[in-house]
């Protein structure tokens, strides 16, 4: 099954970004992403609009990815797509498209787990050739997921902890909305926090057992705090925006790291990595690097374009699955609630 020159097309459509990428062995030749701006108007992803936009975008995005990679459909060894988890309507578009394309070209079809793919993004070729060694600990933080995972092998992942309510990215986005910021607010909070004081306001950190997380309490306490302050000064939020962003960001990052510290202690590994959209956060990146230095751990953070939802991570997962003969059949269907492993 191992082909010296494996070329895989990856397709990602789990949420609000339509993406296609071409990988040759471990090197990404193209990674095209069509972001759906329509959701900004509503302050969050509207599932029905997302699936309609995927349908409009998928053909031009795949076409652009092939063009940029300098490949044609005839060059492909396999087609990998996101089976789940995600929004059902969005997943169905990518699944149906990938199935039809694989059938028409008579090439293997590969169903990728989006959560595994966020982690497998660490195996995309980088200039430094640095890749995590098994076993390693990975924190996946995105708009839909917060998971602390012990990665024993490419496809042997143990879920240590997860969020019991909002995901970390969701917390950034929902708190951003309270602060009057546009969706998705994570990147804006990150930017504004650079000019703010993280100690200006103190928000309680959640107390949740084991390796699990909770972020909805923080959202509520920020909301009540702002409402109270705005009764005294209607311009409170505006006048303290950078400090609020820095304090909220600090609380989220500290909450995330508390459980990572516990996992490092109980599951000794040489490598620690972060993935998912929130891994683009500059405070989290900085603090995780510091944590690595303090604990003599190698730290792995994917390039920014491979942190947020992208098809390059689907393509690398697909390539690794292709080599292992992990293929799908035409009977496969999308699964909105796909889990990461044990
Ligand atoms: O992985 P992703 O693209 O999609 C999901 O699978 O959910 O993650 C998107 C999330 C959003 O919540 C967005 O606000 C957050 O990642 N995000 C950030 C930053 N960039 C993206 N959060 C904090 N700081 C950032 N720089
Ligand atoms: Zn994601």
mmCIF file of C-alpha atoms and ligand atoms in Angstrom:
data_model
loop_
_atom_site.group_PDB
_atom_site.id
_atom_site.type_symbol
_atom_site.label_atom_id
_atom_site.label_comp_id
_atom_site.label_asym_id
_atom_site.label_seq_id
_atom_site.Cartn_x
_atom_site.Cartn_y
_atom_site.Cartn_z
ATOM 1 C CA UNK A 1 0.000 0.000 0.000
ATOM 2 C CA UNK A 2 2.898 2.404 0.707
ATOM 3 C CA UNK A 3 3.459 4.552 -2.315
ATOM 4 C CA UNK A 4 6.714 6.532 -2.336
ATOM 5 C CA UNK A 5 4.911 9.525 -3.673
ATOM 6 C CA UNK A 6 1.490 9.661 -2.088
ATOM 7 C CA UNK A 7 -0.741 12.548 -3.161
ATOM 8 C CA UNK A 8 -3.953 13.084 -1.218
ATOM 9 C CA UNK A 9 -6.684 15.705 -1.547
ATOM 10 C CA UNK A 10 -8.138 16.751 1.807
ATOM 11 C CA UNK A 11 -11.578 18.321 2.183
ATOM 12 C CA UNK A 12 -12.790 20.052 5.356
ATOM 13 C CA UNK A 13 -16.342 21.300 5.852
ATOM 14 C CA UNK A 14 -17.195 20.639 9.510
ATOM 15 C CA UNK A 15 -18.170 24.139 10.570
ATOM 16 C CA UNK A 16 -17.985 27.498 8.801
ATOM 17 C CA UNK A 17 -14.840 27.216 6.690
ATOM 18 C CA UNK A 18 -14.733 25.373 3.373
ATOM 19 C CA UNK A 19 -11.217 24.144 2.782
ATOM 20 C CA UNK A 20 -9.305 21.910 0.384
ATOM 21 C CA UNK A 21 -5.634 20.968 0.477
ATOM 22 C CA UNK A 22 -3.245 18.825 -1.499
ATOM 23 C CA UNK A 23 -0.490 16.935 0.285
ATOM 24 C CA UNK A 24 2.416 15.112 -1.320
ATOM 25 C CA UNK A 25 3.890 12.756 1.260
ATOM 26 C CA UNK A 26 4.074 15.069 4.308
ATOM 27 C CA UNK A 27 4.471 18.322 2.376
ATOM 28 C CA UNK A 28 1.471 20.585 1.914
ATOM 29 C CA UNK A 29 1.305 21.831 -1.677
ATOM 30 C CA UNK A 30 -1.816 23.949 -1.182
ATOM 31 C CA UNK A 31 -4.269 24.778 1.581
ATOM 32 C CA UNK A 32 -7.150 26.894 0.330
ATOM 33 C CA UNK A 33 -9.701 28.177 2.839
ATOM 34 C CA UNK A 34 -12.940 30.024 2.048
ATOM 35 C CA UNK A 35 -14.089 31.740 5.226
ATOM 36 C CA UNK A 36 -17.807 32.354 5.469
ATOM 37 C CA UNK A 37 -18.192 35.999 6.458
ATOM 38 C CA UNK A 38 -21.990 35.769 6.468
ATOM 39 C CA UNK A 39 -21.947 34.569 10.119
ATOM 40 C CA UNK A 40 -20.389 37.824 11.408
ATOM 41 C CA UNK A 41 -23.795 39.466 10.962
ATOM 42 C CA UNK A 42 -25.359 36.995 13.416
ATOM 43 C CA UNK A 43 -22.555 36.865 16.006
ATOM 44 C CA UNK A 44 -22.101 33.114 15.597
ATOM 45 C CA UNK A 45 -22.332 30.300 13.072
ATOM 46 C CA UNK A 46 -25.818 29.779 11.590
ATOM 47 C CA UNK A 47 -25.812 26.071 10.579
ATOM 48 C CA UNK A 48 -28.255 26.395 7.679
ATOM 49 C CA UNK A 49 -26.289 29.271 6.152
ATOM 50 C CA UNK A 50 -23.030 27.380 6.673
ATOM 51 C CA UNK A 51 -24.178 24.355 4.685
ATOM 52 C CA UNK A 52 -25.487 26.522 1.857
ATOM 53 C CA UNK A 53 -22.174 28.392 1.680
ATOM 54 C CA UNK A 54 -20.241 25.098 1.671
ATOM 55 C CA UNK A 55 -22.260 24.019 -1.340
ATOM 56 C CA UNK A 56 -21.384 27.204 -3.167
ATOM 57 C CA UNK A 57 -17.727 27.116 -2.170
ATOM 58 C CA UNK A 58 -16.723 23.489 -2.437
ATOM 59 C CA UNK A 59 -16.168 23.232 -6.196
ATOM 60 C CA UNK A 60 -14.151 26.474 -6.566
ATOM 61 C CA UNK A 61 -12.139 25.713 -3.401
ATOM 62 C CA UNK A 62 -11.165 22.196 -4.557
ATOM 63 C CA UNK A 63 -10.390 23.563 -8.003
ATOM 64 C CA UNK A 64 -8.164 26.302 -6.527
ATOM 65 C CA UNK A 65 -6.344 23.801 -4.265
ATOM 66 C CA UNK A 66 -5.502 21.537 -7.214
ATOM 67 C CA UNK A 67 -4.431 24.485 -9.349
ATOM 68 C CA UNK A 68 -2.193 25.932 -6.643
ATOM 69 C CA UNK A 69 -0.626 22.521 -6.050
ATOM 70 C CA UNK A 70 0.001 22.089 -9.783
ATOM 71 C CA UNK A 71 -1.917 18.791 -9.741
ATOM 72 C CA UNK A 72 -4.986 17.419 -11.477
ATOM 73 C CA UNK A 73 -7.594 14.943 -10.263
ATOM 74 C CA UNK A 74 -5.674 12.255 -12.159
ATOM 75 C CA UNK A 75 -2.628 12.778 -9.911
ATOM 76 C CA UNK A 76 -4.536 11.922 -6.727
ATOM 77 C CA UNK A 77 -4.001 8.634 -4.871
ATOM 78 C CA UNK A 78 -6.905 9.200 -2.503
ATOM 79 C CA UNK A 79 -9.506 11.682 -1.287
ATOM 80 C CA UNK A 80 -9.823 12.379 2.434
ATOM 81 C CA UNK A 81 -12.739 14.235 3.991
ATOM 82 C CA UNK A 82 -13.952 15.255 7.430
ATOM 83 C CA UNK A 83 -16.554 12.750 8.596
ATOM 84 C CA UNK A 84 -17.151 14.504 11.935
ATOM 85 C CA UNK A 85 -17.608 15.853 14.493
ATOM 86 C CA UNK A 86 -19.228 19.109 13.433
ATOM 87 C CA UNK A 87 -22.445 20.560 12.075
ATOM 88 C CA UNK A 88 -24.432 17.851 10.293
ATOM 89 C CA UNK A 89 -25.493 20.009 7.325
ATOM 90 C CA UNK A 90 -21.921 21.190 6.791
ATOM 91 C CA UNK A 91 -20.428 17.701 7.100
ATOM 92 C CA UNK A 92 -22.913 16.255 4.625
ATOM 93 C CA UNK A 93 -21.722 18.622 1.892
ATOM 94 C CA UNK A 94 -18.064 17.567 2.187
ATOM 95 C CA UNK A 95 -18.941 13.903 2.663
ATOM 96 C CA UNK A 96 -21.203 13.719 -0.386
ATOM 97 C CA UNK A 97 -18.735 15.667 -2.509
ATOM 98 C CA UNK A 98 -15.765 13.470 -1.511
ATOM 99 C CA UNK A 99 -17.740 10.260 -2.054
ATOM 100 C CA UNK A 100 -18.841 11.355 -5.510
ATOM 101 C CA UNK A 101 -15.354 12.479 -6.515
ATOM 102 C CA UNK A 102 -13.697 9.274 -5.278
ATOM 103 C CA UNK A 103 -16.315 7.193 -7.081
ATOM 104 C CA UNK A 104 -15.944 9.095 -10.331
ATOM 105 C CA UNK A 105 -12.126 8.827 -10.267
ATOM 106 C CA UNK A 106 -12.222 5.273 -8.882
ATOM 107 C CA UNK A 107 -9.710 6.065 -6.122
ATOM 108 C CA UNK A 108 -9.764 5.346 -2.367
ATOM 109 C CA UNK A 109 -11.936 7.383 -0.043
ATOM 110 C CA UNK A 110 -10.754 8.156 3.499
ATOM 111 C CA UNK A 111 -12.950 9.333 6.374
ATOM 112 C CA UNK A 112 -11.083 11.575 8.781
ATOM 113 C CA UNK A 113 -11.957 12.422 12.371
ATOM 114 C CA UNK A 114 -11.662 16.222 12.668
ATOM 115 C CA UNK A 115 -10.380 16.016 16.261
ATOM 116 C CA UNK A 116 -7.664 13.517 15.385
ATOM 117 C CA UNK A 117 -6.758 15.714 12.420
ATOM 118 C CA UNK A 118 -6.211 18.784 14.642
ATOM 119 C CA UNK A 119 -3.579 16.687 16.470
ATOM 120 C CA UNK A 120 -2.107 15.052 13.361
ATOM 121 C CA UNK A 121 -1.432 18.561 11.982
ATOM 122 C CA UNK A 122 1.797 18.296 14.020
ATOM 123 C CA UNK A 123 3.064 15.779 11.457
ATOM 124 C CA UNK A 124 2.881 18.146 8.487
ATOM 125 C CA UNK A 125 6.404 18.820 7.189
ATOM 126 C CA UNK A 126 7.999 21.921 8.675
ATOM 127 C CA UNK A 127 11.334 23.529 7.910
ATOM 128 C CA UNK A 128 12.770 22.438 11.267
ATOM 129 C CA UNK A 129 11.795 18.772 10.798
ATOM 130 C CA UNK A 130 10.616 18.759 14.413
ATOM 131 C CA UNK A 131 7.803 16.297 15.134
ATOM 132 C CA UNK A 132 6.397 15.061 18.446
ATOM 133 C CA UNK A 133 7.444 11.629 19.640
ATOM 134 C CA UNK A 134 4.891 9.182 21.053
ATOM 135 C CA UNK A 135 3.527 9.275 23.632
ATOM 136 C CA UNK A 136 2.835 12.996 23.908
ATOM 137 C CA UNK A 137 0.236 15.227 25.501
ATOM 138 C CA UNK A 138 -1.904 17.447 23.309
ATOM 139 C CA UNK A 139 -4.334 20.192 24.213
ATOM 140 C CA UNK A 140 -6.895 20.789 21.447
ATOM 141 C CA UNK A 141 -8.618 24.135 21.867
ATOM 142 C CA UNK A 142 -11.075 25.319 19.269
ATOM 143 C CA UNK A 143 -14.465 26.935 18.860
ATOM 144 C CA UNK A 144 -16.198 23.611 19.358
ATOM 145 C CA UNK A 145 -13.773 21.562 21.466
ATOM 146 C CA UNK A 146 -11.471 21.633 24.462
ATOM 147 C CA UNK A 147 -9.706 18.330 24.913
ATOM 148 C CA UNK A 148 -6.655 17.136 26.747
ATOM 149 C CA UNK A 149 -5.424 14.023 24.957
ATOM 150 C CA UNK A 150 -2.683 11.472 25.564
ATOM 151 C CA UNK A 151 -1.479 10.596 22.071
ATOM 152 C CA UNK A 152 -0.017 7.086 22.213
ATOM 153 C CA UNK A 153 0.264 6.624 18.462
ATOM 154 C CA UNK A 154 -1.108 8.236 15.283
ATOM 155 C CA UNK A 155 -4.514 6.650 15.751
ATOM 156 C CA UNK A 156 -4.355 5.648 19.391
ATOM 157 C CA UNK A 157 -5.518 8.629 21.377
ATOM 158 C CA UNK A 158 -6.765 8.635 24.965
ATOM 159 C CA UNK A 159 -9.103 11.423 25.963
ATOM 160 C CA UNK A 160 -8.046 12.587 29.445
ATOM 161 C CA UNK A 161 -10.429 15.495 29.843
ATOM 162 C CA UNK A 162 -12.877 17.699 28.014
ATOM 163 C CA UNK A 163 -15.181 20.641 28.628
ATOM 164 C CA UNK A 164 -18.430 20.059 30.455
ATOM 165 C CA UNK A 165 -20.037 23.113 28.817
ATOM 166 C CA UNK A 166 -18.527 25.791 26.541
ATOM 167 C CA UNK A 167 -15.314 25.210 24.594
ATOM 168 C CA UNK A 168 -12.355 27.570 25.105
ATOM 169 C CA UNK A 169 -12.870 29.243 21.715
ATOM 170 C CA UNK A 170 -16.576 29.506 22.412
ATOM 171 C CA UNK A 171 -15.704 31.292 25.681
ATOM 172 C CA UNK A 172 -13.527 33.777 23.770
ATOM 173 C CA UNK A 173 -16.297 34.310 21.214
ATOM 174 C CA UNK A 174 -19.196 34.615 23.682
ATOM 175 C CA UNK A 175 -17.312 36.894 26.061
ATOM 176 C CA UNK A 176 -16.206 38.924 23.048
ATOM 177 C CA UNK A 177 -19.858 39.357 22.122
ATOM 178 C CA UNK A 178 -20.578 40.641 25.664
ATOM 179 C CA UNK A 179 -17.710 43.115 25.164
ATOM 180 C CA UNK A 180 -19.250 44.241 21.868
ATOM 181 C CA UNK A 181 -16.712 42.531 19.603
ATOM 182 C CA UNK A 182 -17.426 40.974 16.223
ATOM 183 C CA UNK A 183 -17.553 37.169 15.747
ATOM 184 C CA UNK A 184 -15.156 35.349 15.923
ATOM 185 C CA UNK A 185 -13.835 37.404 18.822
ATOM 186 C CA UNK A 186 -10.862 35.250 19.869
ATOM 187 C CA UNK A 187 -8.397 36.918 17.557
ATOM 188 C CA UNK A 188 -9.685 40.404 18.494
ATOM 189 C CA UNK A 189 -9.393 39.703 22.228
ATOM 190 C CA UNK A 190 -5.841 38.482 21.594
ATOM 191 C CA UNK A 191 -5.011 41.706 19.721
ATOM 192 C CA UNK A 192 -6.628 44.065 22.240
ATOM 193 C CA UNK A 193 -5.113 42.215 25.202
ATOM 194 C CA UNK A 194 -1.641 43.185 23.993
ATOM 195 C CA UNK A 195 -2.309 46.750 25.204
ATOM 196 C CA UNK A 196 -4.086 45.703 28.387
ATOM 197 C CA UNK A 197 -3.230 44.749 31.944
ATOM 198 C CA UNK A 198 -4.094 41.144 32.763
ATOM 199 C CA UNK A 199 -4.256 41.958 36.471
ATOM 200 C CA UNK A 200 -6.741 44.827 36.034
ATOM 201 C CA UNK A 201 -9.758 42.617 36.793
ATOM 202 C CA UNK A 202 -9.956 39.277 38.539
ATOM 203 C CA UNK A 203 -12.366 36.609 37.393
ATOM 204 C CA UNK A 204 -12.800 33.366 39.306
ATOM 205 C CA UNK A 205 -11.328 30.261 37.734
ATOM 206 C CA UNK A 206 -13.654 27.257 37.530
ATOM 207 C CA UNK A 207 -13.162 24.295 39.827
ATOM 208 C CA UNK A 208 -13.816 21.126 37.867
ATOM 209 C CA UNK A 209 -12.668 17.608 38.705
ATOM 210 C CA UNK A 210 -9.845 15.697 37.037
ATOM 211 C CA UNK A 211 -8.787 16.945 33.605
ATOM 212 C CA UNK A 212 -12.128 18.452 32.686
ATOM 213 C CA UNK A 213 -12.901 22.070 31.894
ATOM 214 C CA UNK A 214 -15.786 24.499 32.270
ATOM 215 C CA UNK A 215 -16.064 27.964 30.763
ATOM 216 C CA UNK A 216 -19.718 28.945 31.015
ATOM 217 C CA UNK A 217 -19.303 30.293 34.580
ATOM 218 C CA UNK A 218 -16.630 32.721 33.395
ATOM 219 C CA UNK A 219 -18.927 33.987 30.646
ATOM 220 C CA UNK A 220 -21.702 34.623 33.205
ATOM 221 C CA UNK A 221 -19.398 36.322 35.689
ATOM 222 C CA UNK A 222 -18.030 38.648 32.976
ATOM 223 C CA UNK A 223 -21.607 39.460 31.933
ATOM 224 C CA UNK A 224 -22.726 40.303 35.503
ATOM 225 C CA UNK A 225 -19.561 42.280 36.176
ATOM 226 C CA UNK A 226 -20.018 44.412 33.031
ATOM 227 C CA UNK A 227 -23.730 44.968 33.732
ATOM 228 C CA UNK A 228 -22.899 46.133 37.265
ATOM 229 C CA UNK A 229 -20.107 48.452 36.140
ATOM 230 C CA UNK A 230 -22.177 49.913 33.306
ATOM 231 C CA UNK A 231 -24.833 51.018 35.801
ATOM 232 C CA UNK A 232 -22.124 53.242 37.316
ATOM 233 C CA UNK A 233 -20.457 54.181 34.029
ATOM 234 C CA UNK A 234 -22.249 53.416 30.750
ATOM 235 C CA UNK A 235 -18.921 53.693 28.912
ATOM 236 C CA UNK A 236 -17.137 51.224 31.241
ATOM 237 C CA UNK A 237 -16.682 48.488 28.664
ATOM 238 C CA UNK A 238 -15.387 50.830 25.964
ATOM 239 C CA UNK A 239 -13.009 52.637 28.338
ATOM 240 C CA UNK A 240 -11.562 49.412 29.760
ATOM 241 C CA UNK A 241 -11.682 47.179 26.700
ATOM 242 C CA UNK A 242 -7.982 46.286 26.532
ATOM 243 C CA UNK A 243 -7.774 45.555 30.270
ATOM 244 C CA UNK A 244 -10.952 43.460 30.112
ATOM 245 C CA UNK A 245 -9.572 41.492 27.161
ATOM 246 C CA UNK A 246 -6.227 40.916 28.886
ATOM 247 C CA UNK A 247 -7.905 39.792 32.126
ATOM 248 C CA UNK A 248 -10.345 37.450 30.362
ATOM 249 C CA UNK A 249 -7.592 36.004 28.182
ATOM 250 C CA UNK A 250 -5.394 35.449 31.240
ATOM 251 C CA UNK A 251 -8.221 33.616 33.040
ATOM 252 C CA UNK A 252 -8.946 31.334 30.056
ATOM 253 C CA UNK A 253 -5.273 30.538 29.458
ATOM 254 C CA UNK A 254 -4.597 29.877 33.157
ATOM 255 C CA UNK A 255 -7.650 27.600 33.334
ATOM 256 C CA UNK A 256 -6.351 25.634 30.355
ATOM 257 C CA UNK A 257 -2.835 25.364 31.754
ATOM 258 C CA UNK A 258 -3.875 24.220 35.237
ATOM 259 C CA UNK A 259 -5.048 20.886 33.800
ATOM 260 C CA UNK A 260 -2.078 20.632 31.458
ATOM 261 C CA UNK A 261 0.248 20.953 34.478
ATOM 262 C CA UNK A 262 -1.640 18.148 36.227
ATOM 263 C CA UNK A 263 -1.413 15.925 33.137
ATOM 264 C CA UNK A 264 2.337 16.560 32.781
ATOM 265 C CA UNK A 265 2.781 15.349 36.345
ATOM 266 C CA UNK A 266 0.685 12.195 35.949
ATOM 267 C CA UNK A 267 1.579 11.239 32.369
ATOM 268 C CA UNK A 268 5.289 11.861 31.931
ATOM 269 C CA UNK A 269 6.062 12.598 28.274
ATOM 270 C CA UNK A 270 8.882 14.327 26.432
ATOM 271 C CA UNK A 271 6.597 16.294 24.136
ATOM 272 C CA UNK A 272 3.655 18.626 24.683
ATOM 273 C CA UNK A 273 1.602 20.164 21.917
ATOM 274 C CA UNK A 274 -1.379 22.427 21.349
ATOM 275 C CA UNK A 275 -3.727 22.498 18.396
ATOM 276 C CA UNK A 276 -7.011 24.010 17.220
ATOM 277 C CA UNK A 277 -8.041 27.603 16.566
ATOM 278 C CA UNK A 278 -7.241 28.875 20.069
ATOM 279 C CA UNK A 279 -3.670 27.556 19.698
ATOM 280 C CA UNK A 280 -3.220 30.708 17.603
ATOM 281 C CA UNK A 281 -3.622 32.737 20.815
ATOM 282 C CA UNK A 282 -0.386 34.567 21.581
ATOM 283 C CA UNK A 283 -0.698 34.351 25.402
ATOM 284 C CA UNK A 284 -1.374 30.613 25.270
ATOM 285 C CA UNK A 285 1.555 30.088 22.904
ATOM 286 C CA UNK A 286 3.862 32.121 25.132
ATOM 287 C CA UNK A 287 2.787 30.379 28.345
ATOM 288 C CA UNK A 288 2.951 26.883 26.881
ATOM 289 C CA UNK A 289 6.512 27.567 25.691
ATOM 290 C CA UNK A 290 7.370 28.722 29.225
ATOM 291 C CA UNK A 291 5.768 25.592 30.661
ATOM 292 C CA UNK A 292 7.923 23.521 28.306
ATOM 293 C CA UNK A 293 11.085 25.270 29.468
ATOM 294 C CA UNK A 294 10.183 24.776 33.127
ATOM 295 C CA UNK A 295 9.438 21.072 32.663
ATOM 296 C CA UNK A 296 12.049 20.186 30.083
ATOM 297 C CA UNK A 297 9.434 19.367 27.453
ATOM 298 C CA UNK A 298 9.613 19.877 23.705
ATOM 299 C CA UNK A 299 6.718 22.095 22.634
ATOM 300 C CA UNK A 300 4.896 21.761 19.323
ATOM 301 C CA UNK A 301 2.524 24.368 17.933
ATOM 302 C CA UNK A 302 1.347 24.107 14.333
ATOM 303 C CA UNK A 303 1.780 27.024 11.979
ATOM 304 C CA UNK A 304 -1.115 29.450 12.369
ATOM 305 C CA UNK A 305 -2.808 28.346 9.108
ATOM 306 C CA UNK A 306 -2.834 24.747 10.412
ATOM 307 C CA UNK A 307 -4.287 25.726 13.828
ATOM 308 C CA UNK A 308 -7.677 27.062 12.759
ATOM 309 C CA UNK A 309 -9.892 24.744 10.709
ATOM 310 C CA UNK A 310 -8.100 23.775 7.527
ATOM 311 C CA UNK A 311 -7.951 20.925 5.032
ATOM 312 C CA UNK A 312 -4.175 20.455 5.329
ATOM 313 C CA UNK A 313 -4.742 18.624 8.615
ATOM 314 C CA UNK A 314 -7.373 16.440 6.913
ATOM 315 C CA UNK A 315 -4.894 15.726 4.117
ATOM 316 C CA UNK A 316 -2.075 14.671 6.504
ATOM 317 C CA UNK A 317 -4.495 12.484 8.485
ATOM 318 C CA UNK A 318 -5.737 11.030 5.177
ATOM 319 C CA UNK A 319 -2.187 10.343 4.010
ATOM 320 C CA UNK A 320 -1.332 8.534 7.265
ATOM 321 C CA UNK A 321 -4.566 6.510 7.024
ATOM 322 C CA UNK A 322 -3.943 5.697 3.353
ATOM 323 C CA UNK A 323 -0.537 4.234 4.233
ATOM 324 C CA UNK A 324 -2.204 2.065 6.886
ATOM 325 C CA UNK A 325 -4.995 0.863 4.623
ATOM 326 C CA UNK A 326 -7.615 2.688 6.709
ATOM 327 C CA UNK A 327 -10.059 3.294 3.882
ATOM 328 C CA UNK A 328 -13.776 4.078 3.795
ATOM 329 C CA UNK A 329 -16.439 2.580 1.577
ATOM 330 C CA UNK A 330 -19.228 4.316 -0.343
ATOM 331 C CA UNK A 331 -21.572 3.357 2.539
ATOM 332 C CA UNK A 332 -19.902 5.880 4.858
ATOM 333 C CA UNK A 333 -21.978 8.771 6.193
ATOM 334 C CA UNK A 334 -21.193 11.919 8.164
ATOM 335 C CA UNK A 335 -21.214 11.647 11.963
ATOM 336 C CA UNK A 336 -21.784 14.935 13.799
ATOM 337 C CA UNK A 337 -20.856 13.395 17.156
ATOM 338 C CA UNK A 338 -17.727 11.456 16.258
ATOM 339 C CA UNK A 339 -15.430 10.998 19.292
ATOM 340 C CA UNK A 340 -11.651 11.123 19.442
ATOM 341 C CA UNK A 341 -10.910 7.677 20.870
ATOM 342 C CA UNK A 342 -11.058 5.977 24.225
HETATM 343 O O1 LIG B 1 -10.291 25.250 15.117
HETATM 344 P P1 LIG B 1 -11.202 26.363 14.731
HETATM 345 O O2 LIG B 1 -10.882 27.129 13.476
HETATM 346 O O3 LIG B 1 -12.673 25.861 14.556
HETATM 347 C C1 LIG B 1 -13.289 24.920 15.323
HETATM 348 O O4 LIG B 1 -13.055 23.696 15.091
HETATM 349 O O5 LIG B 1 -14.032 25.351 16.206
HETATM 350 O O6 LIG B 1 -11.268 27.352 15.952
HETATM 351 C C2 LIG B 1 -11.988 28.549 15.897
HETATM 352 C C3 LIG B 1 -11.908 29.208 17.253
HETATM 353 C C4 LIG B 1 -12.839 30.415 17.399
HETATM 354 O O7 LIG B 1 -13.533 30.285 18.620
HETATM 355 C C5 LIG B 1 -11.879 31.597 17.431
HETATM 356 O O8 LIG B 1 -12.358 32.694 18.184
HETATM 357 C C6 LIG B 1 -10.673 30.978 18.078
HETATM 358 O O9 LIG B 1 -10.580 29.691 17.501
HETATM 359 N N1 LIG B 1 -9.435 31.750 17.811
HETATM 360 C C7 LIG B 1 -8.730 32.382 18.772
HETATM 361 C C8 LIG B 1 -7.644 33.017 18.134
HETATM 362 N N2 LIG B 1 -7.719 32.740 16.791
HETATM 363 C C9 LIG B 1 -8.830 31.945 16.623
HETATM 364 N N3 LIG B 1 -8.943 32.459 20.099
HETATM 365 C C10 LIG B 1 -8.054 33.168 20.814
HETATM 366 N N4 LIG B 1 -6.994 33.822 20.278
HETATM 367 C C11 LIG B 1 -6.749 33.761 18.947
HETATM 368 N N5 LIG B 1 -5.684 34.390 18.419
HETATM 369 ZN ZN1 LIG B 2 -11.604 22.478 14.402
#
